[in-house]
Short mmCIF file of C-alpha atoms (C1' of nucleotides) in Angstrom, two decimals:
data_model
loop_
_atom_site.label_atom_id
_atom_site.label_comp_id
_atom_site.label_asym_id
_atom_site.label_seq_id
_atom_site.Cartn_x
_atom_site.Cartn_y
_atom_site.Cartn_z
CA MET B 1 0.00 0.00 0.00
CA ALA B 2 1.11 3.54 -0.59
CA THR B 3 2.61 5.05 2.55
CA ARG B 4 1.17 8.36 3.59
CA ARG B 5 3.31 11.30 2.76
CA SER B 6 5.19 12.67 5.76
CA ALA B 7 3.60 15.74 7.28
CA LEU B 8 7.08 17.21 7.56
CA VAL B 9 7.42 17.06 3.80
CA THR B 10 4.06 18.75 3.39
CA ARG B 11 5.05 21.49 5.75
CA LEU B 12 8.46 22.09 4.24
CA GLU B 13 6.95 22.24 0.77
CA ARG B 14 4.98 25.25 1.85
CA TYR B 15 8.29 27.04 1.95
CA LEU B 16 10.15 25.32 -0.86
CA PRO B 17 9.34 22.55 -3.35
CA LEU B 18 11.49 19.56 -2.44
CA THR B 19 13.26 17.35 -4.93
CA PRO B 20 12.26 13.68 -5.12
CA ASP B 21 15.62 12.82 -3.58
CA GLU B 22 14.97 15.07 -0.63
CA CYS B 23 11.52 13.57 -0.10
CA ASP B 24 12.95 10.08 -0.27
CA THR B 25 15.64 10.90 2.23
CA LEU B 26 13.05 12.14 4.69
CA ASP B 27 10.69 9.25 4.10
CA TRP B 28 13.50 6.83 4.57
CA ALA B 29 14.68 8.53 7.76
CA GLU B 30 11.31 8.31 9.49
CA ARG B 31 10.45 5.17 11.39
CA ARG B 32 7.97 3.49 13.65
CA GLU B 33 4.79 5.43 13.32
CA ARG B 34 2.92 5.54 16.60
CA ARG B 35 -0.47 6.60 17.80
CA ILE B 36 -0.63 8.72 20.98
CA PRO B 37 -4.05 9.37 22.51
CA ALA B 38 -4.93 12.82 23.79
CA GLY B 39 -3.51 13.48 27.24
CA GLU B 40 -0.75 10.91 26.99
CA ARG B 41 2.90 11.72 27.31
CA LEU B 42 5.50 10.88 24.76
CA ILE B 43 8.44 11.60 26.98
CA GLU B 44 8.95 12.99 30.43
CA GLN B 45 11.16 15.88 31.48
CA ASP B 46 14.72 14.68 32.35
CA GLN B 47 14.02 11.29 30.88
CA THR B 48 16.68 9.71 28.69
CA GLY B 49 15.89 9.91 25.02
CA THR B 50 17.89 10.03 21.84
CA THR B 51 15.07 10.25 19.36
CA LEU B 52 13.30 13.10 17.66
CA TRP B 53 9.70 12.86 16.56
CA ILE B 54 7.80 14.17 13.62
CA ILE B 55 4.14 14.88 14.22
CA GLN B 56 2.04 13.41 11.45
CA GLN B 57 -1.25 14.38 12.99
CA GLY B 58 -2.50 16.28 16.03
CA TRP B 59 -1.05 18.68 18.57
CA PHE B 60 1.42 18.40 21.42
CA HIS B 61 2.69 20.76 23.99
CA ALA B 62 6.14 20.86 25.56
CA SER B 63 6.19 21.73 29.24
CA THR B 64 8.56 22.15 32.16
CA THR B 65 7.53 21.53 35.73
CA LEU B 66 9.33 23.35 38.50
CA PRO B 67 10.24 21.84 41.87
CA GLY B 68 7.34 23.72 43.50
CA GLY B 69 4.88 22.14 41.09
CA ALA B 70 4.32 25.12 38.82
CA ARG B 71 4.28 24.25 35.16
CA GLN B 72 5.22 26.27 32.11
CA ILE B 73 4.21 25.24 28.62
CA THR B 74 7.07 26.49 26.50
CA ARG B 75 5.59 25.75 23.12
CA PHE B 76 3.01 23.89 21.09
CA HIS B 77 3.86 21.45 18.33
CA TYR B 78 1.65 20.79 15.34
CA ALA B 79 1.53 18.41 12.39
CA GLY B 80 4.76 18.72 10.43
CA ASP B 81 6.83 19.82 13.40
CA LEU B 82 10.06 18.26 14.48
CA MET B 83 9.72 17.63 18.19
CA GLY B 84 12.18 16.77 20.93
CA ILE B 85 14.71 19.41 20.01
CA SER B 86 16.57 19.09 23.28
CA SER B 87 17.55 15.56 22.33
CA ILE B 88 19.63 17.07 19.54
CA ALA B 89 21.97 18.65 22.02
CA TRP B 90 21.78 16.12 24.85
CA ASP B 91 20.73 12.58 25.59
CA TRP B 92 17.75 13.51 27.67
CA SER B 93 14.64 15.56 27.26
CA ALA B 94 14.37 19.03 28.72
CA ASN B 95 10.59 18.94 28.49
CA THR B 96 7.60 16.76 28.96
CA LEU B 97 5.78 16.23 25.65
CA THR B 98 2.04 15.76 26.07
CA ALA B 99 -0.48 15.04 23.35
CA VAL B 100 -3.17 17.69 23.31
CA SER B 101 -5.32 15.80 20.83
CA ASP B 102 -5.12 12.26 19.47
CA CYS B 103 -1.85 12.15 17.59
CA ILE B 104 0.28 10.16 15.23
CA VAL B 105 4.04 10.58 15.38
CA SER B 106 6.98 8.93 13.72
CA GLU B 107 10.54 8.73 14.92
CA LEU B 108 13.62 10.33 13.48
CA SER B 109 16.78 9.06 15.09
CA LYS B 110 19.68 11.38 15.68
CA PRO B 111 22.02 9.48 13.36
CA ASN B 112 19.40 9.77 10.65
CA LEU B 113 19.25 13.50 11.23
CA GLY B 114 23.00 13.50 10.79
CA ARG B 115 22.59 11.67 7.49
CA ILE B 116 20.21 14.33 6.26
CA PHE B 117 22.90 16.93 6.86
CA LYS B 118 25.39 14.84 4.93
CA GLN B 119 23.20 13.81 2.02
CA GLN B 120 20.78 16.71 1.60
CA PRO B 121 22.47 19.96 2.58
CA ARG B 122 19.67 22.05 1.15
CA LEU B 123 17.12 20.19 3.24
CA ALA B 124 19.30 20.59 6.31
CA ALA B 125 19.55 24.32 5.68
CA LEU B 126 15.79 24.52 5.34
CA LEU B 127 15.39 22.75 8.68
CA TYR B 128 17.79 25.29 10.13
CA ALA B 129 15.74 28.16 8.71
CA VAL B 130 12.54 26.72 10.13
CA ALA B 131 14.23 26.30 13.50
CA ALA B 132 15.37 29.93 13.31
CA ALA B 133 11.79 31.05 12.68
CA GLU B 134 10.58 29.08 15.66
CA TYR B 135 13.32 30.57 17.76
CA VAL B 136 12.06 34.03 16.88
CA ALA B 137 8.49 32.96 17.62
CA MET B 138 9.60 31.87 21.07
CA GLY B 139 11.19 35.28 21.52
CA ASP B 140 7.79 36.77 20.77
CA ARG B 141 6.20 34.63 23.45
CA LEU B 142 8.91 35.66 25.87
CA THR B 143 8.17 39.31 25.13
CA SER B 144 4.50 38.69 25.57
CA ILE B 145 4.89 37.07 28.98
CA GLY B 146 7.56 39.48 30.14
CA ARG B 147 5.97 42.72 29.14
CA MET B 148 2.26 42.37 28.46
CA GLY B 149 -0.86 42.26 30.61
CA ALA B 150 -3.20 39.30 30.85
CA MET B 151 -5.46 40.15 27.94
CA GLU B 152 -2.64 40.85 25.54
CA ARG B 153 -0.92 37.62 26.48
CA LEU B 154 -4.05 35.65 25.70
CA ALA B 155 -4.60 37.56 22.47
CA MET B 156 -1.03 36.79 21.49
CA LEU B 157 -1.47 33.10 22.22
CA LEU B 158 -4.63 32.85 20.15
CA LEU B 159 -3.10 34.68 17.21
CA ASP B 160 0.01 32.54 17.42
CA ILE B 161 -1.89 29.27 17.48
CA ARG B 162 -4.07 30.35 14.62
CA ALA B 163 -1.10 31.44 12.53
CA ARG B 164 0.60 28.10 13.02
CA LEU B 165 -2.57 26.12 12.36
CA ARG B 166 -2.91 27.95 9.07
CA VAL B 167 0.38 26.49 7.92
CA THR B 168 -0.91 22.98 8.52
CA ALA B 169 -4.39 23.70 7.26
CA GLY B 170 -2.94 25.31 4.17
CA GLY B 171 -5.27 28.27 4.16
CA VAL B 172 -6.93 30.98 6.14
CA ILE B 173 -8.98 29.98 9.14
CA ASP B 174 -10.78 32.23 11.55
CA SER B 175 -12.06 29.73 14.06
CA PHE B 176 -10.38 26.62 15.43
CA ASP B 177 -10.67 23.97 18.09
CA LEU B 178 -8.66 24.74 21.17
CA PRO B 179 -8.54 21.46 23.06
CA LEU B 180 -6.84 23.02 26.07
CA THR B 181 -8.09 23.50 29.59
CA GLN B 182 -7.81 26.97 31.03
CA GLN B 183 -5.15 25.54 33.26
CA ASP B 184 -3.13 24.67 30.13
CA ILE B 185 -3.72 28.10 28.68
CA GLY B 186 -2.59 29.69 31.90
CA ASP B 187 0.53 27.53 31.96
CA ALA B 188 1.32 28.70 28.46
CA VAL B 189 1.01 32.42 29.14
CA GLY B 190 2.02 32.55 32.79
CA LEU B 191 -1.34 33.17 34.45
CA THR B 192 -3.54 31.21 36.84
CA LYS B 193 -6.55 29.39 35.47
CA VAL B 194 -8.82 31.67 37.47
CA HIS B 195 -7.40 34.73 35.83
CA VAL B 196 -7.56 33.08 32.43
CA SER B 197 -11.27 32.47 32.95
CA ARG B 198 -11.93 36.05 33.95
CA THR B 199 -9.89 37.51 31.15
CA LEU B 200 -11.31 35.32 28.40
CA GLY B 201 -14.76 36.25 29.69
CA GLU B 202 -13.83 39.90 29.46
CA MET B 203 -12.52 39.45 25.93
CA GLU B 204 -15.77 37.85 24.95
CA ARG B 205 -17.76 40.67 26.54
CA GLN B 206 -15.71 43.16 24.55
CA GLY B 207 -16.46 41.34 21.33
CA LEU B 208 -12.87 40.35 20.66
CA ILE B 209 -13.49 36.62 20.54
CA ALA B 210 -16.35 34.14 20.70
CA ARG B 211 -16.29 30.72 22.34
CA THR B 212 -18.51 27.71 21.78
CA GLY B 213 -17.35 24.94 24.04
CA ARG B 214 -13.68 24.72 23.20
CA ARG B 215 -14.03 26.16 19.77
CA MET B 216 -12.46 29.57 19.52
CA LYS B 217 -13.38 32.25 17.06
CA ILE B 218 -11.51 35.46 16.50
CA LEU B 219 -13.99 38.27 15.96
CA ASP B 220 -11.99 41.47 16.06
CA GLU B 221 -8.67 40.56 14.53
CA ALA B 222 -7.72 44.17 13.90
CA ARG B 223 -7.92 45.08 17.54
CA LEU B 224 -6.13 41.96 18.70
CA LEU B 225 -3.30 42.70 16.28
CA ASP B 226 -3.25 46.28 17.39
CA MET B 227 -3.04 45.52 21.08
CA THR B 228 -0.30 42.90 20.68
CA GLY B 229 1.72 43.88 17.62
CA PHE B 230 1.62 40.21 16.66
CA VAL B 231 3.70 39.15 13.67
CA ASP B 232 3.14 35.83 11.90
CA ARG B 233 6.45 33.98 11.97
CA TYR B 234 5.22 30.84 10.23
CA GLY B 235 3.66 31.97 6.97
CA VAL B 236 6.75 32.90 5.00
CA ILE B 237 10.37 31.85 5.28
CA ASP B 238 13.17 33.08 3.08
CA THR B 239 14.78 30.20 1.21
CA SER B 240 16.77 32.20 -1.31
CA TRP B 241 20.06 31.58 0.49
CA LEU B 242 19.80 27.79 0.59
CA PRO B 243 22.62 25.99 -1.22
CA GLY B 244 21.70 24.59 -4.61
CA MET P 1 50.16 39.08 9.67
CA ALA P 2 48.37 36.14 11.18
CA THR P 3 44.63 36.77 11.35
CA ARG P 4 43.04 36.21 14.71
CA ARG P 5 41.23 32.97 15.03
CA SER P 6 37.48 33.33 14.82
CA ALA P 7 35.77 33.27 18.20
CA LEU P 8 33.16 31.01 16.65
CA VAL P 9 35.84 28.42 15.94
CA THR P 10 37.05 28.67 19.50
CA ARG P 11 33.58 28.21 20.84
CA LEU P 12 32.70 25.29 18.60
CA GLU P 13 35.94 23.57 19.49
CA ARG P 14 34.78 23.43 23.07
CA TYR P 15 32.23 20.93 21.83
CA LEU P 16 34.15 19.20 19.06
CA PRO P 17 37.64 19.53 17.56
CA LEU P 18 37.25 20.93 14.05
CA THR P 19 39.18 19.76 11.04
CA PRO P 20 41.49 22.25 9.31
CA ASP P 21 39.06 22.27 6.40
CA GLU P 22 36.18 23.23 8.65
CA CYS P 23 38.19 26.02 10.23
CA ASP P 24 39.19 27.29 6.82
CA THR P 25 35.61 27.27 5.61
CA LEU P 26 34.55 29.37 8.58
CA ASP P 27 37.48 31.75 8.32
CA TRP P 28 36.81 32.23 4.66
CA ALA P 29 33.10 32.82 5.24
CA GLU P 30 33.62 35.62 7.75
CA ARG P 31 34.08 39.14 6.45
CA ARG P 32 34.43 42.78 7.37
CA GLU P 33 35.41 42.83 10.95
CA ARG P 34 33.87 45.82 12.71
CA ARG P 35 34.23 47.53 16.04
CA ILE P 36 31.02 48.48 17.85
CA PRO P 37 31.34 50.68 20.94
CA ALA P 38 29.26 49.89 24.03
CA GLY P 39 25.71 51.17 23.76
CA GLU P 40 25.65 51.28 19.97
CA ARG P 41 23.21 49.37 17.87
CA LEU P 42 24.18 46.98 15.15
CA ILE P 43 20.71 46.71 13.67
CA GLU P 44 17.30 48.00 14.54
CA GLN P 45 14.11 46.00 14.94
CA ASP P 46 12.21 45.68 11.62
CA GLN P 47 15.19 47.00 9.71
CA THR P 48 16.15 45.26 6.47
CA GLY P 49 19.15 43.02 6.88
CA THR P 50 20.45 39.92 5.19
CA THR P 51 23.58 39.41 7.19
CA LEU P 52 24.46 37.40 10.25
CA TRP P 53 27.18 38.42 12.63
CA ILE P 54 29.71 36.54 14.63
CA ILE P 55 30.80 38.16 17.85
CA GLN P 56 34.55 38.12 18.17
CA GLN P 57 34.65 40.07 21.37
CA GLY P 58 32.19 41.56 23.85
CA TRP P 59 28.50 41.21 24.63
CA PHE P 60 25.30 42.16 22.88
CA HIS P 61 21.67 41.93 23.76
CA ALA P 62 18.74 41.36 21.44
CA SER P 63 15.60 43.30 22.33
CA THR P 64 12.09 43.94 21.12
CA THR P 65 10.26 47.17 21.80
CA LEU P 66 6.47 47.15 21.94
CA PRO P 67 4.20 49.86 20.56
CA GLY P 68 3.61 51.15 24.11
CA GLY P 69 7.35 51.59 24.62
CA ALA P 70 7.97 48.58 26.84
CA ARG P 71 11.08 46.65 25.96
CA GLN P 72 11.96 43.00 26.35
CA ILE P 73 15.48 41.71 26.08
CA THR P 74 15.04 38.26 24.63
CA ARG P 75 18.61 37.11 24.90
CA PHE P 76 22.23 37.98 25.37
CA HIS P 77 24.92 37.19 22.86
CA TYR P 78 28.54 36.58 23.75
CA ALA P 79 31.87 36.05 21.96
CA GLY P 80 31.53 33.08 19.63
CA ASP P 81 27.80 33.51 19.12
CA LEU P 82 26.09 33.68 15.79
CA MET P 83 23.81 36.70 15.97
CA GLY P 84 20.94 37.94 13.84
CA ILE P 85 19.15 34.62 13.64
CA SER P 86 15.95 36.16 12.37
CA SER P 87 17.75 37.16 9.18
CA ILE P 88 18.07 33.45 8.41
CA ALA P 89 14.34 33.13 7.98
CA TRP P 90 13.50 36.59 6.67
CA ASP P 91 15.09 39.65 5.14
CA TRP P 92 14.65 41.85 8.14
CA SER P 93 15.60 41.79 11.78
CA ALA P 94 13.09 40.84 14.45
CA ASN P 95 15.22 42.44 17.15
CA THR P 96 17.38 45.39 17.93
CA LEU P 97 20.95 44.32 18.60
CA THR P 98 22.74 46.54 21.09
CA ALA P 99 26.35 46.29 22.20
CA VAL P 100 26.53 45.91 25.96
CA SER P 101 30.31 46.32 26.04
CA ASP P 102 32.79 47.41 23.39
CA CYS P 103 32.56 44.74 20.74
CA ILE P 104 34.15 43.36 17.62
CA VAL P 105 31.94 41.53 15.16
CA SER P 106 32.42 40.05 11.73
CA GLU P 107 29.83 39.39 9.08
CA LEU P 108 28.60 36.09 7.77
CA SER P 109 26.40 36.47 4.73
CA LYS P 110 23.44 34.18 4.21
CA PRO P 111 24.84 32.71 0.99
CA ASN P 112 28.03 31.90 2.86
CA LEU P 113 25.99 30.17 5.53
CA GLY P 114 24.43 28.17 2.72
CA ARG P 115 27.89 27.21 1.50
CA ILE P 116 28.78 25.92 4.93
CA PHE P 117 25.81 23.56 4.75
CA LYS P 118 26.95 22.37 1.35
CA GLN P 119 30.64 22.02 2.00
CA GLN P 120 30.83 21.13 5.67
CA PRO P 121 27.81 19.11 6.71
CA ARG P 122 29.33 18.19 10.03
CA LEU P 123 29.93 21.83 10.86
CA ALA P 124 26.37 22.67 9.81
CA ALA P 125 25.03 19.95 12.06
CA LEU P 126 27.09 21.29 14.94
CA LEU P 127 25.65 24.75 14.36
CA TYR P 128 22.22 23.14 14.43
CA ALA P 129 22.99 21.43 17.73
CA VAL P 130 24.22 24.68 19.25
CA ALA P 131 21.06 26.42 18.05
CA ALA P 132 18.98 23.64 19.62
CA ALA P 133 20.76 24.18 22.93
CA GLU P 134 20.07 27.89 22.78
CA TYR P 135 16.46 27.18 21.98
CA VAL P 136 16.18 25.13 25.12
CA ALA P 137 17.92 27.87 27.10
CA MET P 138 15.32 30.32 25.88
CA GLY P 139 12.63 27.91 27.03
CA ASP P 140 14.23 28.06 30.46
CA ARG P 141 14.03 31.84 30.45
CA LEU P 142 10.42 31.63 29.38
CA THR P 143 9.68 29.32 32.29
CA SER P 144 11.50 31.64 34.62
CA ILE P 145 9.52 34.70 33.56
CA GLY P 146 6.22 32.88 33.32
CA ARG P 147 6.30 30.99 36.58
CA MET P 148 8.82 32.44 39.00
CA GLY P 149 8.87 35.36 41.40
CA ALA P 150 11.20 38.32 41.17
CA MET P 151 14.10 36.89 43.14
CA GLU P 152 14.12 33.58 41.31
CA ARG P 153 14.04 35.34 37.97
CA LEU P 154 17.07 37.38 38.87
CA ALA P 155 18.86 34.35 40.26
CA MET P 156 18.13 32.51 37.03
CA LEU P 157 19.49 35.38 34.95
CA LEU P 158 22.72 35.58 36.91
CA LEU P 159 23.27 31.83 36.75
CA ASP P 160 22.53 31.81 33.05
CA ILE P 161 24.91 34.64 32.26
CA ARG P 162 27.62 33.07 34.32
CA ALA P 163 27.18 29.69 32.67
CA ARG P 164 27.47 31.21 29.22
CA LEU P 165 30.46 33.36 30.17
CA ARG P 166 32.22 30.23 31.36
CA VAL P 167 32.08 28.82 27.84
CA THR P 168 33.87 31.87 26.47
CA ALA P 169 36.25 32.19 29.40
CA GLY P 170 37.05 28.52 29.15
CA GLY P 171 36.90 27.84 32.84
CA VAL P 172 35.04 28.28 36.07
CA ILE P 173 34.33 31.81 37.20
CA ASP P 174 32.43 32.92 40.25
CA SER P 175 32.35 36.66 39.73
CA PHE P 176 31.91 38.66 36.55
CA ASP P 177 31.30 42.14 35.22
CA LEU P 178 27.68 42.84 34.55
CA PRO P 179 27.72 45.99 32.41
CA LEU P 180 23.93 46.31 32.48
CA THR P 181 21.76 48.95 34.05
CA GLN P 182 18.98 47.75 36.31
CA GLN P 183 16.64 48.89 33.58
CA ASP P 184 18.33 46.40 31.23
CA ILE P 185 18.14 43.66 33.84
CA GLY P 186 14.48 44.38 34.36
CA ASP P 187 13.84 44.29 30.62
CA ALA P 188 15.49 40.90 30.51
CA VAL P 189 13.47 39.30 33.29
CA GLY P 190 10.20 41.21 32.99
CA LEU P 191 10.40 43.47 36.03
CA THR P 192 10.64 47.22 36.53
CA LYS P 193 13.98 48.74 37.39
CA VAL P 194 12.62 49.77 40.76
CA HIS P 195 11.72 46.25 41.65
CA VAL P 196 15.06 45.00 40.36
CA SER P 197 16.80 47.39 42.70
CA ARG P 198 14.77 46.24 45.68
CA THR P 199 15.16 42.59 44.90
CA LEU P 200 18.89 42.69 44.24
CA GLY P 201 19.23 44.56 47.52
CA GLU P 202 17.30 41.84 49.27
CA MET P 203 19.45 39.13 47.67
CA GLU P 204 22.53 40.90 48.92
CA ARG P 205 21.06 41.21 52.41
CA GLN P 206 20.38 37.48 52.40
CA GLY P 207 23.95 36.73 51.44
CA LEU P 208 23.10 35.23 48.06
CA ILE P 209 25.18 37.62 46.01
CA ALA P 210 27.63 40.49 46.47
CA ARG P 211 27.93 43.56 44.30
CA THR P 212 30.83 45.95 43.86
CA GLY P 213 29.83 48.56 41.36
CA ARG P 214 28.71 46.45 38.45
CA ARG P 215 30.76 43.48 39.36
CA MET P 216 28.61 40.62 40.45
CA LYS P 217 29.65 37.79 42.70
CA ILE P 218 27.67 34.69 43.41
CA LEU P 219 28.04 33.81 47.08
CA ASP P 220 25.50 31.09 47.74
CA GLU P 221 25.38 29.10 44.55
CA ALA P 222 23.73 26.13 46.23
CA ARG P 223 20.75 28.14 47.31
CA LEU P 224 20.41 29.93 44.00
CA LEU P 225 20.42 26.60 42.20
CA ASP P 226 17.97 25.21 44.68
CA MET P 227 15.49 28.04 44.33
CA THR P 228 15.59 28.06 40.53
CA GLY P 229 16.39 24.52 39.42
CA PHE P 230 18.81 26.08 36.95
CA VAL P 231 20.45 23.75 34.43
CA ASP P 232 23.53 24.76 32.46
CA ARG P 233 22.64 24.40 28.78
CA TYR P 234 25.96 25.63 27.42
CA GLY P 235 28.62 23.49 29.02
CA VAL P 236 28.09 20.21 27.19
CA ILE P 237 26.54 19.39 23.83
CA ASP P 238 26.20 15.92 22.39
CA THR P 239 28.07 15.64 19.12
CA SER P 240 28.00 11.88 18.76
CA TRP P 241 25.31 11.96 16.07
CA LEU P 242 27.08 14.37 13.75
CA PRO P 243 27.81 12.94 10.30
CA GLY P 244 31.43 11.93 9.70
"C1'" DC U 1 32.47 71.39 41.40
"C1'" DG U 2 28.30 70.40 39.22
"C1'" DC U 3 25.84 67.65 36.03
"C1'" DC U 4 23.83 63.58 34.37
"C1'" DT U 5 22.70 59.02 34.61
"C1'" DG U 6 21.63 55.38 37.40
"C1'" DT U 7 20.33 53.55 42.03
"C1'" DT U 8 17.84 53.52 46.26
"C1'" DT U 9 13.92 54.37 49.18
"C1'" DG U 10 9.03 55.49 50.29
"C1'" DA U 11 3.99 55.43 49.78
"C1'" DG U 12 -0.03 54.25 47.49
"C1'" DA U 13 -2.40 51.78 43.46
"C1'" DA U 14 -3.20 48.09 40.34
"C1'" DG U 15 -3.08 43.69 38.54
"C1'" DA U 16 -2.87 39.03 39.37
"C1'" DC U 17 -3.10 35.40 42.97
"C1'" DT U 18 -5.29 32.39 46.59
"C1'" DC U 19 -8.93 30.21 48.60
"C1'" DA U 20 -13.54 28.84 48.30
"C1'" DA U 21 -17.87 27.71 46.54
"C1'" DA U 22 -21.22 27.39 43.00
"C1'" DA U 23 -22.51 26.38 38.15
"C1'" DC U 24 -21.75 23.84 34.01
"C1'" DG U 25 -21.18 19.90 30.92
"C1'" DG U 26 -19.76 15.66 29.02
"C1'" DG U 27 -19.62 10.81 29.97
"C1'" DT U 28 -21.19 6.62 32.43
"C1'" DG U 29 -24.12 3.46 34.48
"C1'" DG U 30 -28.59 2.33 36.12
"C1'" DC M 1 -33.57 8.37 29.09
"C1'" DC M 2 -32.36 10.08 33.29
"C1'" DA M 3 -29.34 10.72 37.31
"C1'" DC M 4 -25.05 11.07 38.97
"C1'" DC M 5 -20.13 12.16 38.91
"C1'" DC M 6 -16.03 14.29 37.94
"C1'" DG M 7 -13.32 17.61 35.79
"C1'" DT M 8 -13.70 22.25 34.28
"C1'" DT M 9 -15.32 26.91 34.29
"C1'" DT M 10 -17.23 30.78 36.53
"C1'" DT M 11 -17.85 34.03 40.24
"C1'" DG M 12 -16.77 36.21 44.72
"C1'" DA M 13 -13.87 38.16 48.42
"C1'" DG M 14 -9.65 39.25 50.34
"C1'" DT M 15 -4.42 39.26 49.90
"C1'" DC M 16 0.08 39.84 47.96
"C1'" DT M 17 3.41 40.94 44.64
"C1'" DT M 18 4.74 44.06 41.63
"C1'" DC M 19 4.01 48.61 39.52
"C1'" DT M 20 3.74 53.71 39.45
"C1'" DC M 21 4.97 58.03 40.80
"C1'" DA M 22 8.10 60.79 43.23
"C1'" DA M 23 12.01 62.26 45.58
"C1'" DA M 24 16.54 61.62 47.59
"C1'" DC M 25 21.04 59.71 46.97
"C1'" DA M 26 25.49 58.09 44.66
"C1'" DG M 27 29.07 58.04 41.42
"C1'" DG M 28 31.59 58.98 37.25
"C1'" DC M 29 33.03 62.56 33.98
"C1'" DG M 30 33.74 66.98 31.95
#
DNA sequence: CGCCTGTTTGAGAAGACTCAAAACGGGTGG
DNA sequence: CCACCCGTTTTGAGTCTTCTCAAACAGGCG
């Protein structure tokens, strides 16, 4: 039977058409597709691990739990993302990876990542560019948490999630499922769940967003953009410098 | 005359001895060494720029300024760092880069970065691993700002700066010059300068640190580590997976 | 010596947190 | 099909950390 095309390939092709060789190299490097139900953990913080994962389907979040029990969600991962970045630099995971929805992931071993660098330099450079974009996006989140009030932080989060979902969805979306508890949302933006509840309520009252269960709709995009200065870091990536 | 060895080479060799070819490729890729006096800016947020920089000497910080005027310092850059990451993914800078001390930088053009991927895959993979480590370090800062109180945030910052300076210094140091105003420190950890002043004073009173002018000394490392759970992300990087 | 920038200190205000209880909602079993 | 249960969300009241505004203080440099 025809194997499904890797979500990583699909994502990368949004930025740059890949050669058949490059696609083959990626397909060959991915192994052991696995199904992870919502809520389950792929790896635990500080746990040994020398594998990266590629999300084929679904969402994850990466979190850190502090000695006192507080938790910070440092980022979300979506279909087409390379996950488990800390395993690149060490032999253990810096984060806990939790499935937000039902997911399918496949493995990419570190040696296979090395082979990609050797055999497909252009692909490697593209992965580097994507990583650079995500680095900048994390800087944006840092700025949001460090210097914005509760409502702006939440606005930023919603805009960020939507922008990234658009890459996977391959088009413009204005409403999306947000399968997160308010506790999760708070852990992502550095607020308590109580304050998240109040603030989301206030945003709804002001006509900025609408909620139906856990479906989120952005109503007043202009004002959300205005209050946050949000910039989409996922839509476009410069590939002109990649080696031939 | 013998050209000085690139600080990037020195830094990378802390993780992995480079081949002469790899060193040559880097040396050849770097151009136009420039001197930047303390306080001056190398590039402004949103400004067009298609160059990366390598810091040969000194410190920089990367900051974002919000419409309201608030500023967040997203990271510090030290000798041996590749700076201007956002130019990898786009043709403009996401941050303002400001020299904290008197600095020397050299340029690395994007096409030359591309050539490194093509000609020296192992070197490219090492750069990727270093970037991954810095990504994780930024996640730590995010956690610190999102989930810790004022004193822990400052403790985290001091431990982080010291850990990174150790890489450049090539050894253990317990005190270091911190040429930052309290405004800068606050912008890095998401506090006002007033609260930074109070909290640093309190840390001194508790015997955690000592200050002489802008020289900072860590007195009670054990307690600082204990209150923050700080992990050094710069000291060791796994290179076993790099292609031969 | 005086100026300018940066630091310290004080007092009051604001935003977010804690604790607590009530309302909601989806899923399960009777 | 209904009743119950558990996790989640909402609302309320009081507290605490951090912020704001303001003024005094310190230190380096012309």
